[in-house]
Tab-separated table of C-alpha atoms in Angstrom:
chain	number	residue	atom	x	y	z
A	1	UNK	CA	4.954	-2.110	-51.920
A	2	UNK	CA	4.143	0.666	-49.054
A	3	UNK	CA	7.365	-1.218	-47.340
A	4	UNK	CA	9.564	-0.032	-50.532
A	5	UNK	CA	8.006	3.316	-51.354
A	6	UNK	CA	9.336	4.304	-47.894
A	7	UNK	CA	12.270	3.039	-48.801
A	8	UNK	CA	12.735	4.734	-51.612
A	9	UNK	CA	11.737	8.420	-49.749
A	10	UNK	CA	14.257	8.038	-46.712
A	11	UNK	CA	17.047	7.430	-50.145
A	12	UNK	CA	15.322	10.526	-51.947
A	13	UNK	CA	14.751	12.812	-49.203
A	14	UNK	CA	17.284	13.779	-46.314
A	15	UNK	CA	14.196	15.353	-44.246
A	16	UNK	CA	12.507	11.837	-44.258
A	17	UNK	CA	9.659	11.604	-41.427
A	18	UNK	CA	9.146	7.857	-40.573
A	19	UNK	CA	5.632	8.664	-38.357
A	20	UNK	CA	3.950	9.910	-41.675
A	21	UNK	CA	5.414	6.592	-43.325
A	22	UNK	CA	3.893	4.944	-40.614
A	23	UNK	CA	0.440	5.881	-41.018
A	24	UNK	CA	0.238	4.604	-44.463
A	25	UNK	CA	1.874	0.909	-43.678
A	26	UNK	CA	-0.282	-1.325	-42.629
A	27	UNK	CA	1.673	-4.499	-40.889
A	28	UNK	CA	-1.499	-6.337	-40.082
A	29	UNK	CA	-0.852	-9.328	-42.870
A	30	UNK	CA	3.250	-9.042	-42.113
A	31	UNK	CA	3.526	-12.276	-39.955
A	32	UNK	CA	5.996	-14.428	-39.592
A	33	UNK	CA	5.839	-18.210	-38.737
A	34	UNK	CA	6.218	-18.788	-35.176
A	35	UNK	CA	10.071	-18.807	-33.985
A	36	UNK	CA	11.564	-19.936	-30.584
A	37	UNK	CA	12.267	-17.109	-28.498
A	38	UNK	CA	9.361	-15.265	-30.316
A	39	UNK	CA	7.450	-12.671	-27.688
A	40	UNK	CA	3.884	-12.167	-27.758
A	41	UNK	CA	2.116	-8.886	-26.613
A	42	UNK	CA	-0.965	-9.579	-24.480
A	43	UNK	CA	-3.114	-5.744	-24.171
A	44	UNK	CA	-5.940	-4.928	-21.718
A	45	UNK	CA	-8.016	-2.545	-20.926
A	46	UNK	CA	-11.158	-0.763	-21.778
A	47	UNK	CA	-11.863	1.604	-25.256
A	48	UNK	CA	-8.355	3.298	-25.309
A	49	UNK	CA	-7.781	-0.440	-26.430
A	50	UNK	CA	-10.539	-2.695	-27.693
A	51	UNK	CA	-9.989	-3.662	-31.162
A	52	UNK	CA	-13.542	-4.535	-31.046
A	53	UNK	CA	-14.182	-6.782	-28.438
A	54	UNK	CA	-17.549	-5.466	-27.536
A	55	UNK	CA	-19.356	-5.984	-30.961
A	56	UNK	CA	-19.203	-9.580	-29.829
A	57	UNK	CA	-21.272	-9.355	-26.589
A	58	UNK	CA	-24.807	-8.231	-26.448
A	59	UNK	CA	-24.347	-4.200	-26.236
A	60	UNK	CA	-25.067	-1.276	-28.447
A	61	UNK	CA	-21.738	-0.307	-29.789
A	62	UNK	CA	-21.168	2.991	-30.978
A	63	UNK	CA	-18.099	2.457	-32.408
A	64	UNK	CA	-19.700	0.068	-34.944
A	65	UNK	CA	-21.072	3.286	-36.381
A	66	UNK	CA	-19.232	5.429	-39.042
A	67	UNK	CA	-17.468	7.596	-38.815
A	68	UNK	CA	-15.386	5.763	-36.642
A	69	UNK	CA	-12.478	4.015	-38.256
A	70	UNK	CA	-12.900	6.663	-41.337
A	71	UNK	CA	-9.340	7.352	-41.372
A	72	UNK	CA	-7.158	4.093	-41.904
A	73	UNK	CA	-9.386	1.039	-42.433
A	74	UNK	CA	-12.237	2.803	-44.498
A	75	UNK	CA	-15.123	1.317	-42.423
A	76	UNK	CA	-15.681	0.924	-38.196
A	77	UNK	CA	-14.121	-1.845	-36.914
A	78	UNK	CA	-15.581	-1.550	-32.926
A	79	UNK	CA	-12.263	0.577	-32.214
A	80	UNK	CA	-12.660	4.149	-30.594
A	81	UNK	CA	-11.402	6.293	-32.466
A	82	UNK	CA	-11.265	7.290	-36.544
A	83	UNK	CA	-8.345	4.618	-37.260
A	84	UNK	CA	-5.574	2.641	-35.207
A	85	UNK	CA	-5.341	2.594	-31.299
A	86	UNK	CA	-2.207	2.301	-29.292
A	87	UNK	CA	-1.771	-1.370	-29.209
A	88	UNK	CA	-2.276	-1.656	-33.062
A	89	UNK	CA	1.255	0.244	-33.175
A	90	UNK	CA	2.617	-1.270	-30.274
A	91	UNK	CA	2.690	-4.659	-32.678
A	92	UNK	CA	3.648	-2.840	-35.345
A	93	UNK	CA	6.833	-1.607	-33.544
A	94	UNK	CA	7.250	-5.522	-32.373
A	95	UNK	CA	7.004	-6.566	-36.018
A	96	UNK	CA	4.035	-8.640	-34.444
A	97	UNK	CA	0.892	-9.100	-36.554
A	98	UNK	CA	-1.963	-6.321	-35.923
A	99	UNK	CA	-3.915	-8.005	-33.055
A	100	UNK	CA	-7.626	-9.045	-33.639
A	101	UNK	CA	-10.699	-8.999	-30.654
A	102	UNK	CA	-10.061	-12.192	-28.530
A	103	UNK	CA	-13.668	-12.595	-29.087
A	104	UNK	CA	-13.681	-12.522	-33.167
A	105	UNK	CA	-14.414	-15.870	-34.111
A	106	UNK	CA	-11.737	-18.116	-36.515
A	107	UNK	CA	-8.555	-19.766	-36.088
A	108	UNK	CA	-6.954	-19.466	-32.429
A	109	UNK	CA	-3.356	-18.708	-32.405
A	110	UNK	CA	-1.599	-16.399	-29.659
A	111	UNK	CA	1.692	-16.620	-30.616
A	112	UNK	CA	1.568	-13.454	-31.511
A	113	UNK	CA	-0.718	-12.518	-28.304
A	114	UNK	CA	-4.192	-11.638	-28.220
A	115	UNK	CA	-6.204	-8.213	-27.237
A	116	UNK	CA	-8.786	-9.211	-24.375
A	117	UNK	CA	-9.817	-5.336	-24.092
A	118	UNK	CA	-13.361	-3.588	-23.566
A	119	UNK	CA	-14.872	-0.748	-23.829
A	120	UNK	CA	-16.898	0.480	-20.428
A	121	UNK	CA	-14.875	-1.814	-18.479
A	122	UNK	CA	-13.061	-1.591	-15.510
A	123	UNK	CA	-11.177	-2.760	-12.727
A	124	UNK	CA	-13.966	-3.235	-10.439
A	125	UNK	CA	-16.690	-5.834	-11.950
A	126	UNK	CA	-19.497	-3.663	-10.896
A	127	UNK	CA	-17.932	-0.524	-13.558
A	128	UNK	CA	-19.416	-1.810	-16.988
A	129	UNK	CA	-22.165	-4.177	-16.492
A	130	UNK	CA	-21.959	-6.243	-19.610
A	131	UNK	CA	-18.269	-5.262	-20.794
A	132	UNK	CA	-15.305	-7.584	-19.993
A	133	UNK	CA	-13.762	-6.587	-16.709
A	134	UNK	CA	-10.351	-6.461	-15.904
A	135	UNK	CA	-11.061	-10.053	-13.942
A	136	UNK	CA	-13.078	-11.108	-16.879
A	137	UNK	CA	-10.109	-10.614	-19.235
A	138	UNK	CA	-7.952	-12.458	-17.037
A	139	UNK	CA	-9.632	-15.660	-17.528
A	140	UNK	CA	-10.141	-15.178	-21.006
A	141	UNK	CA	-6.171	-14.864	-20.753
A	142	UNK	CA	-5.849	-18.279	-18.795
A	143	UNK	CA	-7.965	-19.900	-21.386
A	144	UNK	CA	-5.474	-18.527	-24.209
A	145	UNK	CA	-2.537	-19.758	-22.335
A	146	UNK	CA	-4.346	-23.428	-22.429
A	147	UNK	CA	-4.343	-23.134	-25.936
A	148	UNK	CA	-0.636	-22.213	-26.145
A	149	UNK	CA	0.162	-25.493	-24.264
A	150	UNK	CA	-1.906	-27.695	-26.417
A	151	UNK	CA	0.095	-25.605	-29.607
A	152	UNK	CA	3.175	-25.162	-28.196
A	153	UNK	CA	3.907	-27.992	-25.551
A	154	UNK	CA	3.948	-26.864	-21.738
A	155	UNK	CA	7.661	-25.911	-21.404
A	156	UNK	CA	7.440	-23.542	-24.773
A	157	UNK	CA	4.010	-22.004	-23.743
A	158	UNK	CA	5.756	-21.216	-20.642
A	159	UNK	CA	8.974	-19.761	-21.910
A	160	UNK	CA	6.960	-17.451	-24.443
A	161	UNK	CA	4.324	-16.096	-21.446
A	162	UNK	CA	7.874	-15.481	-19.392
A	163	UNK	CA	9.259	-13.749	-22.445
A	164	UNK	CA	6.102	-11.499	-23.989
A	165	UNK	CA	4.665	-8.012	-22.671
A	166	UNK	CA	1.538	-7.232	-21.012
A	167	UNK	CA	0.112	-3.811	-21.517
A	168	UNK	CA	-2.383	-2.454	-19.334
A	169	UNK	CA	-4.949	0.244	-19.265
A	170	UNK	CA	-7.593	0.116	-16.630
A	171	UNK	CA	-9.050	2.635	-14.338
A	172	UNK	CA	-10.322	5.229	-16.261
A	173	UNK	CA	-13.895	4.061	-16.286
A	174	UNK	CA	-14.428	3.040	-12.380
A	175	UNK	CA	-13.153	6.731	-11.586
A	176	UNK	CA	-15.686	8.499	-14.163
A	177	UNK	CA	-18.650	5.546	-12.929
A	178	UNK	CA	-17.313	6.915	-9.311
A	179	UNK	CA	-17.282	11.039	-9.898
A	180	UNK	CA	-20.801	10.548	-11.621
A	181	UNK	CA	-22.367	9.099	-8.992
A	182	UNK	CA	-20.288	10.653	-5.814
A	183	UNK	CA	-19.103	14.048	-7.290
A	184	UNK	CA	-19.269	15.713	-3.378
A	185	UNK	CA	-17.116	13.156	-1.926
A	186	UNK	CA	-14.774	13.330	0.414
A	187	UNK	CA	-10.959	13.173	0.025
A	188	UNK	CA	-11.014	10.074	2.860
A	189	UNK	CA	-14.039	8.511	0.470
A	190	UNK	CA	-11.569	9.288	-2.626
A	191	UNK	CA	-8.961	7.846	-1.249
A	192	UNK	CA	-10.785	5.061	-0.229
A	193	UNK	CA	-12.113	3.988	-3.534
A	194	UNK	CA	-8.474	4.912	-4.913
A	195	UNK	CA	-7.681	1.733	-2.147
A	196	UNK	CA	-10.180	-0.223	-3.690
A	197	UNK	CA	-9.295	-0.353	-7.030
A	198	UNK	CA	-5.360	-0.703	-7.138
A	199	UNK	CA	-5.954	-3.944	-4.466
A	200	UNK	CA	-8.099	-5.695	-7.221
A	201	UNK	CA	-5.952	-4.263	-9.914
A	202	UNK	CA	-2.959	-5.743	-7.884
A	203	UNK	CA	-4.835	-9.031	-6.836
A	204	UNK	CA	-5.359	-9.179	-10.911
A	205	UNK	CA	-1.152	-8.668	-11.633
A	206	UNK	CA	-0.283	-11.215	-9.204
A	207	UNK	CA	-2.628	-14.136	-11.150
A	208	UNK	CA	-1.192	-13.012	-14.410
A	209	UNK	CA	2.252	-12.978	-12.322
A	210	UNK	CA	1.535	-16.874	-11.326
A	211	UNK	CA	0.733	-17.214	-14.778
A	212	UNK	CA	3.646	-16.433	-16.154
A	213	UNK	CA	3.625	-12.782	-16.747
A	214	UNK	CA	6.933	-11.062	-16.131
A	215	UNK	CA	6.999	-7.665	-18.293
A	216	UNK	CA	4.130	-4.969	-17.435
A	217	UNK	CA	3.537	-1.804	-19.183
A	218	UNK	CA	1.076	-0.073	-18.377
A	219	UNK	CA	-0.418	3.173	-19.446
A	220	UNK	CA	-1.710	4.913	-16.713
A	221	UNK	CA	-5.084	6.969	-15.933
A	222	UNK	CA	-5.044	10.494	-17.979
A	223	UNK	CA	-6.559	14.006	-17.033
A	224	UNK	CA	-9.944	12.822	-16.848
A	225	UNK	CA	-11.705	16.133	-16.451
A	226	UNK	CA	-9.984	17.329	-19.757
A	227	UNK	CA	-12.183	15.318	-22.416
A	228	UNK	CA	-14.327	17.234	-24.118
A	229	UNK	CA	-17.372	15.046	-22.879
A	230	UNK	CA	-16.686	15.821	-19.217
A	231	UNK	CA	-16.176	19.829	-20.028
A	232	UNK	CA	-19.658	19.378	-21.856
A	233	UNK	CA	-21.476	17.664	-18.665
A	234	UNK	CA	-20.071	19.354	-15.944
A	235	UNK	CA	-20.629	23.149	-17.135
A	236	UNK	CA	-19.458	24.571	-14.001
A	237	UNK	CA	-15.935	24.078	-14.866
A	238	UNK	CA	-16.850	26.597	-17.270
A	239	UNK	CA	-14.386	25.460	-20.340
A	240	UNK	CA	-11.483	24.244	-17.680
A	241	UNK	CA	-11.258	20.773	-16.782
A	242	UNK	CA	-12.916	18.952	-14.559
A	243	UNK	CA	-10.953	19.396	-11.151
A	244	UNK	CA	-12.360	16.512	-9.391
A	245	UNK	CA	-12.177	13.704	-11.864
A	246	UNK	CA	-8.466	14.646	-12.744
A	247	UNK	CA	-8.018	15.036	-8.936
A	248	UNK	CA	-8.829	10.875	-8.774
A	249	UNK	CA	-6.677	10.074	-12.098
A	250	UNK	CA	-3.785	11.490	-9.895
A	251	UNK	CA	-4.283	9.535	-6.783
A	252	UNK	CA	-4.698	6.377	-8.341
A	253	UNK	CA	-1.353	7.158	-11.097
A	254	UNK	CA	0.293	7.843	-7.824
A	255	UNK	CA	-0.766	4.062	-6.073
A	256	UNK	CA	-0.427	2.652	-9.040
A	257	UNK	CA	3.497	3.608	-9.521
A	258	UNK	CA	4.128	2.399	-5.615
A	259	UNK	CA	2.435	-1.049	-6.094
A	260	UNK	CA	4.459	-1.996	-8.979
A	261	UNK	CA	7.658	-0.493	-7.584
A	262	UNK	CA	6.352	-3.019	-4.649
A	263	UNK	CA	5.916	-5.760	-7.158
A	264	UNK	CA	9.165	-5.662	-8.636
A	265	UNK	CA	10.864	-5.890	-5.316
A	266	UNK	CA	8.716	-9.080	-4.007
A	267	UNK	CA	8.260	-10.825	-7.261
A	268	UNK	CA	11.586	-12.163	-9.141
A	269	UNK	CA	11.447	-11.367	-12.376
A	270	UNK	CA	8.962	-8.941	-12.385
A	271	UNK	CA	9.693	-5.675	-14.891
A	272	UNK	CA	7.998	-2.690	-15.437
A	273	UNK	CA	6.954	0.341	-17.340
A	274	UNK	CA	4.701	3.138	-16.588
A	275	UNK	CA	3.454	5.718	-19.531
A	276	UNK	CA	3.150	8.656	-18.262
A	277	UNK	CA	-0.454	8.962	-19.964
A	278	UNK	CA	-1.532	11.735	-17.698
A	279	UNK	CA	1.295	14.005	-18.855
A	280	UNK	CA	1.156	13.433	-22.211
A	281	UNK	CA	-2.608	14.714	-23.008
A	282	UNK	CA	-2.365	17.574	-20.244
A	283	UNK	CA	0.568	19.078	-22.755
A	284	UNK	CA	-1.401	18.081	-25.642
A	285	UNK	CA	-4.363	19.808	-24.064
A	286	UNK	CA	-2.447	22.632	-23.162
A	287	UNK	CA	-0.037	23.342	-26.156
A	288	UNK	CA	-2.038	21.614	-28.996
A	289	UNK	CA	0.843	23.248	-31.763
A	290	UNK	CA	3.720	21.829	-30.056
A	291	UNK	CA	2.584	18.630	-31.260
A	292	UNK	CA	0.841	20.019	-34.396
A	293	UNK	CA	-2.534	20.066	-33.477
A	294	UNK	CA	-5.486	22.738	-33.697
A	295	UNK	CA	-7.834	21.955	-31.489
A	296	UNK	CA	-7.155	20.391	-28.436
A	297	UNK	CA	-10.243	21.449	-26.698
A	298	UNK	CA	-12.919	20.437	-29.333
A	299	UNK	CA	-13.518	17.084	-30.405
A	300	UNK	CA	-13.974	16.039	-34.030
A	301	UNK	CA	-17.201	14.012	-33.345
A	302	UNK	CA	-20.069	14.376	-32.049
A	303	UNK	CA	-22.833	17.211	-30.991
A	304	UNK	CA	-23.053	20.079	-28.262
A	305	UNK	CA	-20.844	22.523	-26.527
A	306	UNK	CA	-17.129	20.672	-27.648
A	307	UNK	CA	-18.699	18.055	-29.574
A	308	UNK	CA	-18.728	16.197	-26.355
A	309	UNK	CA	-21.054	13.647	-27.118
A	310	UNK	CA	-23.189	11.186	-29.402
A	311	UNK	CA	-20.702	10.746	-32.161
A	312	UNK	CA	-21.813	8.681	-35.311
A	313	UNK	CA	-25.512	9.087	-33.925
A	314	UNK	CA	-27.497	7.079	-31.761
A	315	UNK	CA	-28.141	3.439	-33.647
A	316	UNK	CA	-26.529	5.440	-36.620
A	317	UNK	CA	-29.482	7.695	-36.800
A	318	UNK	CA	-29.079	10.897	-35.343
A	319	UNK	CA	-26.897	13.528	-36.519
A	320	UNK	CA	-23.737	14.935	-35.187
A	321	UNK	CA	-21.108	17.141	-37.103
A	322	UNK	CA	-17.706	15.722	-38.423
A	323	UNK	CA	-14.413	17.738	-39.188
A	324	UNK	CA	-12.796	17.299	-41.879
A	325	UNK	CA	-9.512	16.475	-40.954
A	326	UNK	CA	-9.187	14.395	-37.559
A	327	UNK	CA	-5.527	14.704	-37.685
A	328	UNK	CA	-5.952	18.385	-36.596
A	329	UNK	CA	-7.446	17.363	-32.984
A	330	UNK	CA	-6.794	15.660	-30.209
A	331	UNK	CA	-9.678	14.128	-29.421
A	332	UNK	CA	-11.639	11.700	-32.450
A	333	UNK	CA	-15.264	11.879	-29.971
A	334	UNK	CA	-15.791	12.694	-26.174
A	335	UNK	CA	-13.607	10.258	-24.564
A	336	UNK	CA	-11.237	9.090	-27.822
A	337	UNK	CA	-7.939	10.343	-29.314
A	338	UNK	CA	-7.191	10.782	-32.847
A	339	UNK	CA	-5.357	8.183	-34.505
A	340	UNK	CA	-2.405	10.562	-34.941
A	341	UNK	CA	-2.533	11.039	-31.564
A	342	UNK	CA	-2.261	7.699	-30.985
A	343	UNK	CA	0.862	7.514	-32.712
A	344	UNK	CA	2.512	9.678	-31.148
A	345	UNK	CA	1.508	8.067	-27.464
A	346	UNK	CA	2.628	4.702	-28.963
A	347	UNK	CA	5.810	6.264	-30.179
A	348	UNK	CA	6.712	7.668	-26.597
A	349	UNK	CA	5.374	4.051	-24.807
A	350	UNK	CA	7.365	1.649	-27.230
A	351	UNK	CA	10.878	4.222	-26.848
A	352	UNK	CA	10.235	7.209	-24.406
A	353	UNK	CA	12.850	8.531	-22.135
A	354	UNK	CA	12.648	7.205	-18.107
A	355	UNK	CA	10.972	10.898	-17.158
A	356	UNK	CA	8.190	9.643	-20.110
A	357	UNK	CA	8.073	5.980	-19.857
A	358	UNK	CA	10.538	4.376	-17.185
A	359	UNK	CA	12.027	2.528	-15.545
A	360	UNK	CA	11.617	0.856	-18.662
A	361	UNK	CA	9.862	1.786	-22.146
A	362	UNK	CA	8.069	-1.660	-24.179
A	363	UNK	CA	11.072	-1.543	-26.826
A	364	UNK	CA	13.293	-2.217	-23.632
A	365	UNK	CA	11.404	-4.942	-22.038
A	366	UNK	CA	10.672	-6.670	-25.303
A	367	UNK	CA	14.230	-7.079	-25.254
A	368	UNK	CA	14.673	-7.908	-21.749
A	369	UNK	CA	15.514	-11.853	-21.238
């Protein structure tokens, strides 16, 4: 019924807005039966992305606290933020089924593709003791693709790997883990840690290469030093970002766009797409209104300074304050974007312009052969 009451508005009204529709449709249950030439989408990544991985390993999960997921699904789910992330509309948009945690227990089928991402995690192993690392979620990914080929056959479970898109977020943590602990560095020890991290990112895109993947989109690192959490522990930025932290989100967007570019050359087949992440919540920060927002330097979550911190309470306990309408702000807590924020981003990965998303955006290599 949500399906035909939008419907119904684009016939009724000529100044029809299909993101608001959007918000209210919920494709999770829409899912067809599997098809040849269907395409999966495979996500990783840390809390941008988890679904809810983490509830499923033995941490203390924040997000399992309300408010989060207050806005869409009525109750927390393990996802960052008050409602839908990114990849939850990225499926949408592929008329794929919302995708669950790997790690939820029930039926196995990744014909649709499966979310391996975790919150605290990163690229290096060492970033979030605990969480699933970027090398971590690769063999969880090798174990789904043995499960394809017992579904599927070998030669189908190939073709549909070949066929589906990867999207990507990693980074973000091992630069924050690295500024907290090395904020003085310097620029030859930034770089060199920049070094470190895109070779074992890299080493990680040429196994899921060998395995098959062709189509990588990744949404790269974002102004670090602009979250309200990082404003709220570094007080000497006094209200402006944190140069140093947004300094290392540049350098590694930078090595990240030449490795792939590399990639693509060397590897036959290989596609890619690069969100320009770091962009889009640096306007956002900067001209909240242009994207009808209020508060871009606030969060709606949490306690101190810009709410930076310790939304939905420690264990559930403590208190924090709440806005009343997360759709005003940017941020959802310290480190999270709104769900309407997240529509938008999704919006701009899934059909952006080359200057936004390029050389390709994820409707374009879904459609790629």
């Amino acid at each position: 019924m949500a399906s035909l009451r939008c419907i119904v508005y684009v016939l009724a009204i000529s100044l029809f807005n299909p993101i608001s529709c959007l918000l209210n449709y919920d494709h999770s249950n829409s899912k067809p039966a599997y098809e040849s030439q269907q395409k999966a989408l495979f996500v990783f990544g840390a809390s941008l992305f988890d679904p809810g991985n983490n509830q499923y390993l033995n941490l203390s999960v924040a997000a399992m606290n309300w408010p989060y997921g207050e806005t869409f699904f009525r109750h927390p789910t393990g996802r960052f933020s008050d409602g839908r992330l990114v990849p939850d509309f990225i499926a949408n948009f592929a008329k794929l089924a919302m995708l669950p945690p790997y790690l939820q227990s029930g039926p196995r089928v990744f014909t649709d593709g499966a979310n391996f991402a975790s919150a605290g995690s990163g690229v290096l192993v060492e970033t979030g003791p605990g969480t699933l690392s970027f090398p971590k979620q690769l063999s969880y990914f090798k174990k789904a693709t043995k499960l394809l080929e017992q579904q599927l056959g070998n030669v189908e479970a190939k073709s549909l790997l070949k066929r589906s898109v990867y999207l990507i977020n990693m980074g973000t943590n091992d630069y924050s883990t690295f500024y907290n602990t090395n904020p003085n560095a310097t620029e030859s020890h930034r770089q060199d840690f920049v070094a470190t991290v895109i070779g074992n990112l890299t080493s990680v895109l040429q196994e899921l290469y060998n395995l098959g993947g062709r189509k990588i989109a990744f949404q790269n690192v974002g102004p670090l030093g602009c979250r309200p959490a990082d404003k709220q522990g570094y007080p000497q930025a006094d209200g402006g970002c944190v140069g140093g932290l947004s300094a290392l989100a540049r350098l590694h967007n930078k090595a990240l766009a030449n490795i792939l570019k590399n990639l693509e050359s060397q590897k036959p087949g290989f596609k890619y797409s690069i969100f320009e992440y770091y962009d889009a919540i640096d306007d956002r920060v900067n001209n909240p209104s242009k994207y009808g927002f209020y508060n871009s330097t606030d969060a709606c979550c949490g306690t101190g300074a810009y709410r930076g911190s310790n939304c939905g309470g420690e264990n559930g306990t403590e208190t924090y304050e709440l806005c009343s309408n997360p759709g005003d702000y940017v941020w959802f807590d310290g480190v999270h974007t709104t769900e309407r924020l997240n529509l938008q981003l999704a919006d701009q990965i899934w059909s952006g312009t080359p200057n936004v998303t390029g050389p390709y955006n994820v409707q374009q290599l879904f459609e790629l052969d």
